[in-house]
Amino acid sequence: MRSSGPAVFVHGLFGPFAEPAAFRQLGDRECTAPDLDGYGASVGRRVTLDGQVRALREHVERRHAGSPVHLVAHSIGAVYAFNLADREPELVESVTTVEGNFSLADAFWSRSIAALGAEDAQRVITRRLDDPEAVSYTLLTLPTISSV
């Protein structure tokens, strides 16, 4: 991020990206992280692509009016960030992804977790976190985007 514009951290499937310790590492740069639909203050709201892009746009307009932002997006949050940048280019100075997805079609792991019930999803996530070697192997053997 070359300019000093604000940074908006866009979370993925696992929720809020607001980490004050990380924000402090960016010095005086203003940093925010919205709760998209289904998370934090927006729990219970239906999650759709258009709804998430709307929630992100509303956050940017409310918190950073008149100042294009740097979007830093994780996982499926990158889909929302790219969509906002495409739809409202005057609001976005740059998009940076961290393990980001370019489209819903390549968000296969997020999609598979989201389809599970809460207990099953937690079991799968815990199993993956408990065995980093298995996660690495899985990532190396996942289908390519063109084969999904």
PDB file of C-alpha atoms in Angstrom:
ATOM      1  CA  MET A   1       0.000   0.000   0.000  1.00  0.00           C
ATOM      2  CA  ARG A   2       1.910   2.967  -1.256  1.00  0.00           C
ATOM      3  CA  SER A   3      -0.576   5.657  -0.325  1.00  0.00           C
ATOM      4  CA  SER A   4      -1.635   6.429   3.204  1.00  0.00           C
ATOM      5  CA  GLY A   5      -5.321   5.782   2.517  1.00  0.00           C
ATOM      6  CA  PRO A   6      -7.332   3.690   4.954  1.00  0.00           C
ATOM      7  CA  ALA A   7      -7.143  -0.097   4.949  1.00  0.00           C
ATOM      8  CA  VAL A   8     -10.295  -2.197   5.206  1.00  0.00           C
ATOM      9  CA  PHE A   9      -9.753  -5.816   6.200  1.00  0.00           C
ATOM     10  CA  VAL A  10     -12.380  -8.118   4.664  1.00  0.00           C
ATOM     11  CA  HIS A  11     -12.868 -11.435   6.392  1.00  0.00           C
ATOM     12  CA  GLY A  12     -13.501 -14.807   4.845  1.00  0.00           C
ATOM     13  CA  LEU A  13     -15.734 -17.629   5.999  1.00  0.00           C
ATOM     14  CA  PHE A  14     -14.332 -17.770   9.527  1.00  0.00           C
ATOM     15  CA  GLY A  15     -15.308 -14.282  10.500  1.00  0.00           C
ATOM     16  CA  PRO A  16     -14.013 -10.930  11.620  1.00  0.00           C
ATOM     17  CA  PHE A  17     -10.551  -9.807  10.637  1.00  0.00           C
ATOM     18  CA  ALA A  18     -10.367  -7.017  13.246  1.00  0.00           C
ATOM     19  CA  GLU A  19      -7.060  -7.564  14.985  1.00  0.00           C
ATOM     20  CA  PRO A  20      -5.888  -4.467  16.893  1.00  0.00           C
ATOM     21  CA  ALA A  21      -2.323  -5.812  17.228  1.00  0.00           C
ATOM     22  CA  ALA A  22      -2.085  -6.183  13.438  1.00  0.00           C
ATOM     23  CA  PHE A  23      -3.601  -2.751  12.887  1.00  0.00           C
ATOM     24  CA  ARG A  24      -0.953  -1.182  15.167  1.00  0.00           C
ATOM     25  CA  GLN A  25       1.773  -2.593  12.890  1.00  0.00           C
ATOM     26  CA  LEU A  26       0.478  -0.320  10.143  1.00  0.00           C
ATOM     27  CA  GLY A  27       1.313   2.805  12.138  1.00  0.00           C
ATOM     28  CA  ASP A  28      -1.014   5.755  11.745  1.00  0.00           C
ATOM     29  CA  ARG A  29      -2.971   4.241   8.862  1.00  0.00           C
ATOM     30  CA  GLU A  30      -6.677   4.077   9.632  1.00  0.00           C
ATOM     31  CA  CYS A  31      -7.783   0.419   9.664  1.00  0.00           C
ATOM     32  CA  THR A  32     -11.270  -1.018   9.930  1.00  0.00           C
ATOM     33  CA  ALA A  33     -12.853  -4.438   9.530  1.00  0.00           C
ATOM     34  CA  PRO A  34     -16.589  -4.747   8.930  1.00  0.00           C
ATOM     35  CA  ASP A  35     -18.801  -7.533  10.198  1.00  0.00           C
ATOM     36  CA  LEU A  36     -20.263  -8.796   6.948  1.00  0.00           C
ATOM     37  CA  ASP A  37     -23.714 -10.398   6.826  1.00  0.00           C
ATOM     38  CA  GLY A  38     -23.892 -13.418   9.117  1.00  0.00           C
ATOM     39  CA  TYR A  39     -21.106 -12.252  11.477  1.00  0.00           C
ATOM     40  CA  GLY A  40     -20.775 -10.110  14.596  1.00  0.00           C
ATOM     41  CA  ALA A  41     -23.417  -7.390  14.644  1.00  0.00           C
ATOM     42  CA  SER A  42     -24.927  -8.870  11.473  1.00  0.00           C
ATOM     43  CA  VAL A  43     -25.458 -12.444  12.752  1.00  0.00           C
ATOM     44  CA  GLY A  44     -28.662 -13.868  11.379  1.00  0.00           C
ATOM     45  CA  ARG A  45     -28.609 -11.892   8.151  1.00  0.00           C
ATOM     46  CA  ARG A  46     -28.792 -14.067   5.038  1.00  0.00           C
ATOM     47  CA  VAL A  47     -25.421 -14.416   3.302  1.00  0.00           C
ATOM     48  CA  THR A  48     -25.397 -13.755  -0.456  1.00  0.00           C
ATOM     49  CA  LEU A  49     -22.749 -12.408  -2.795  1.00  0.00           C
ATOM     50  CA  ASP A  50     -24.703  -9.227  -3.489  1.00  0.00           C
ATOM     51  CA  GLY A  51     -25.481  -8.808   0.214  1.00  0.00           C
ATOM     52  CA  GLN A  52     -21.826  -9.105   1.211  1.00  0.00           C
ATOM     53  CA  VAL A  53     -20.746  -6.618  -1.450  1.00  0.00           C
ATOM     54  CA  ARG A  54     -23.507  -4.253  -0.264  1.00  0.00           C
ATOM     55  CA  ALA A  55     -22.401  -4.618   3.374  1.00  0.00           C
ATOM     56  CA  LEU A  56     -18.791  -3.923   2.372  1.00  0.00           C
ATOM     57  CA  ARG A  57     -19.808  -0.892   0.271  1.00  0.00           C
ATOM     58  CA  GLU A  58     -21.910   0.510   3.103  1.00  0.00           C
ATOM     59  CA  HIS A  59     -19.003   0.091   5.542  1.00  0.00           C
ATOM     60  CA  VAL A  60     -16.586   1.870   3.203  1.00  0.00           C
ATOM     61  CA  GLU A  61     -19.039   4.710   2.526  1.00  0.00           C
ATOM     62  CA  ARG A  62     -19.903   5.128   6.219  1.00  0.00           C
ATOM     63  CA  ARG A  63     -16.401   4.840   7.703  1.00  0.00           C
ATOM     64  CA  HIS A  64     -14.226   6.233   4.889  1.00  0.00           C
ATOM     65  CA  ALA A  65     -16.409   8.650   2.933  1.00  0.00           C
ATOM     66  CA  GLY A  66     -14.499  10.475   0.210  1.00  0.00           C
ATOM     67  CA  SER A  67     -11.291   8.456   0.643  1.00  0.00           C
ATOM     68  CA  PRO A  68     -10.571   5.462  -1.615  1.00  0.00           C
ATOM     69  CA  VAL A  69      -9.569   2.461   0.494  1.00  0.00           C
ATOM     70  CA  HIS A  70      -7.106  -0.385   0.306  1.00  0.00           C
ATOM     71  CA  LEU A  71      -9.048  -3.634   0.655  1.00  0.00           C
ATOM     72  CA  VAL A  72      -7.121  -6.478   2.312  1.00  0.00           C
ATOM     73  CA  ALA A  73      -9.201  -9.598   1.881  1.00  0.00           C
ATOM     74  CA  HIS A  74      -8.882 -13.152   3.165  1.00  0.00           C
ATOM     75  CA  SER A  75     -10.256 -16.235   1.453  1.00  0.00           C
ATOM     76  CA  ILE A  76     -13.774 -15.754   0.095  1.00  0.00           C
ATOM     77  CA  GLY A  77     -13.628 -12.146   1.310  1.00  0.00           C
ATOM     78  CA  ALA A  78     -11.523 -11.519  -1.802  1.00  0.00           C
ATOM     79  CA  VAL A  79     -14.559 -12.313  -3.970  1.00  0.00           C
ATOM     80  CA  TYR A  80     -16.453  -9.531  -2.183  1.00  0.00           C
ATOM     81  CA  ALA A  81     -13.483  -7.155  -2.458  1.00  0.00           C
ATOM     82  CA  PHE A  82     -12.995  -7.775  -6.196  1.00  0.00           C
ATOM     83  CA  ASN A  83     -16.725  -7.314  -6.788  1.00  0.00           C
ATOM     84  CA  LEU A  84     -16.766  -4.016  -4.901  1.00  0.00           C
ATOM     85  CA  ALA A  85     -13.705  -2.785  -6.816  1.00  0.00           C
ATOM     86  CA  ASP A  86     -15.384  -3.719 -10.094  1.00  0.00           C
ATOM     87  CA  ARG A  87     -18.769  -2.211  -9.240  1.00  0.00           C
ATOM     88  CA  GLU A  88     -17.582   0.916  -7.398  1.00  0.00           C
ATOM     89  CA  PRO A  89     -14.008   1.662  -8.582  1.00  0.00           C
ATOM     90  CA  GLU A  90     -14.065   5.171  -7.085  1.00  0.00           C
ATOM     91  CA  LEU A  91     -14.247   3.610  -3.591  1.00  0.00           C
ATOM     92  CA  VAL A  92     -11.246   1.288  -3.972  1.00  0.00           C
ATOM     93  CA  GLU A  93      -7.597   2.217  -4.407  1.00  0.00           C
ATOM     94  CA  SER A  94      -6.238  -1.333  -4.267  1.00  0.00           C
ATOM     95  CA  VAL A  95      -7.105  -4.943  -3.447  1.00  0.00           C
ATOM     96  CA  THR A  96      -4.676  -7.266  -1.687  1.00  0.00           C
ATOM     97  CA  THR A  97      -5.625 -10.884  -1.111  1.00  0.00           C
ATOM     98  CA  VAL A  98      -4.434 -13.284   1.548  1.00  0.00           C
ATOM     99  CA  GLU A  99      -5.232 -16.797   0.356  1.00  0.00           C
ATOM    100  CA  GLY A 100      -7.935 -15.091  -1.666  1.00  0.00           C
ATOM    101  CA  ASN A 101     -10.489 -16.517  -4.042  1.00  0.00           C
ATOM    102  CA  PHE A 102     -11.136 -14.825  -7.368  1.00  0.00           C
ATOM    103  CA  SER A 103     -14.643 -16.217  -7.755  1.00  0.00           C
ATOM    104  CA  LEU A 104     -17.160 -18.352  -5.922  1.00  0.00           C
ATOM    105  CA  ALA A 105     -16.188 -21.246  -8.219  1.00  0.00           C
ATOM    106  CA  ASP A 106     -12.686 -21.469  -6.747  1.00  0.00           C
ATOM    107  CA  ALA A 107     -13.851 -21.154  -3.124  1.00  0.00           C
ATOM    108  CA  PHE A 108     -14.250 -24.938  -2.915  1.00  0.00           C
ATOM    109  CA  TRP A 109     -13.059 -25.407   0.699  1.00  0.00           C
ATOM    110  CA  SER A 110     -15.112 -22.484   2.025  1.00  0.00           C
ATOM    111  CA  ARG A 111     -18.115 -23.761   0.089  1.00  0.00           C
ATOM    112  CA  SER A 112     -17.738 -27.284   1.482  1.00  0.00           C
ATOM    113  CA  ILE A 113     -17.444 -26.014   5.087  1.00  0.00           C
ATOM    114  CA  ALA A 114     -20.367 -23.613   4.687  1.00  0.00           C
ATOM    115  CA  ALA A 115     -22.598 -26.506   3.592  1.00  0.00           C
ATOM    116  CA  LEU A 116     -22.043 -28.365   6.880  1.00  0.00           C
ATOM    117  CA  GLY A 117     -23.929 -27.970  10.126  1.00  0.00           C
ATOM    118  CA  ALA A 118     -22.133 -26.081  12.910  1.00  0.00           C
ATOM    119  CA  GLU A 119     -20.902 -29.197  14.767  1.00  0.00           C
ATOM    120  CA  ASP A 120     -19.658 -30.959  11.630  1.00  0.00           C
ATOM    121  CA  ALA A 121     -17.954 -27.790  10.397  1.00  0.00           C
ATOM    122  CA  GLN A 122     -16.203 -27.346  13.754  1.00  0.00           C
ATOM    123  CA  ARG A 123     -15.049 -30.986  13.669  1.00  0.00           C
ATOM    124  CA  VAL A 124     -13.583 -30.609  10.168  1.00  0.00           C
ATOM    125  CA  ILE A 125     -11.856 -27.327  11.062  1.00  0.00           C
ATOM    126  CA  THR A 126     -10.424 -28.723  14.307  1.00  0.00           C
ATOM    127  CA  ARG A 127      -9.154 -31.833  12.524  1.00  0.00           C
ATOM    128  CA  ARG A 128      -7.415 -29.664   9.912  1.00  0.00           C
ATOM    129  CA  LEU A 129      -5.843 -27.401  12.543  1.00  0.00           C
ATOM    130  CA  ASP A 130      -4.637 -30.401  14.537  1.00  0.00           C
ATOM    131  CA  ASP A 131      -2.829 -31.871  11.519  1.00  0.00           C
ATOM    132  CA  PRO A 132      -1.035 -29.160   9.485  1.00  0.00           C
ATOM    133  CA  GLU A 133       0.776 -31.781   7.396  1.00  0.00           C
ATOM    134  CA  ALA A 134      -2.550 -33.168   6.183  1.00  0.00           C
ATOM    135  CA  VAL A 135      -3.706 -29.647   5.297  1.00  0.00           C
ATOM    136  CA  SER A 136      -0.560 -29.108   3.229  1.00  0.00           C
ATOM    137  CA  TYR A 137      -1.095 -32.405   1.427  1.00  0.00           C
ATOM    138  CA  THR A 138      -4.751 -31.572   0.784  1.00  0.00           C
ATOM    139  CA  LEU A 139      -3.844 -28.179  -0.642  1.00  0.00           C
ATOM    140  CA  LEU A 140      -1.280 -29.774  -2.951  1.00  0.00           C
ATOM    141  CA  THR A 141      -3.806 -32.302  -4.278  1.00  0.00           C
ATOM    142  CA  LEU A 142      -6.892 -30.097  -4.692  1.00  0.00           C
ATOM    143  CA  PRO A 143      -8.312 -29.809  -8.203  1.00  0.00           C
ATOM    144  CA  THR A 144      -7.239 -26.866 -10.307  1.00  0.00           C
ATOM    145  CA  ILE A 145      -9.678 -24.064 -11.003  1.00  0.00           C
ATOM    146  CA  SER A 146     -10.098 -25.196 -14.595  1.00  0.00           C
ATOM    147  CA  SER A 147     -11.166 -28.680 -13.445  1.00  0.00           C
ATOM    148  CA  VAL A 148     -13.701 -27.485 -10.846  1.00  0.00           C
TER     149      VAL A 148
END
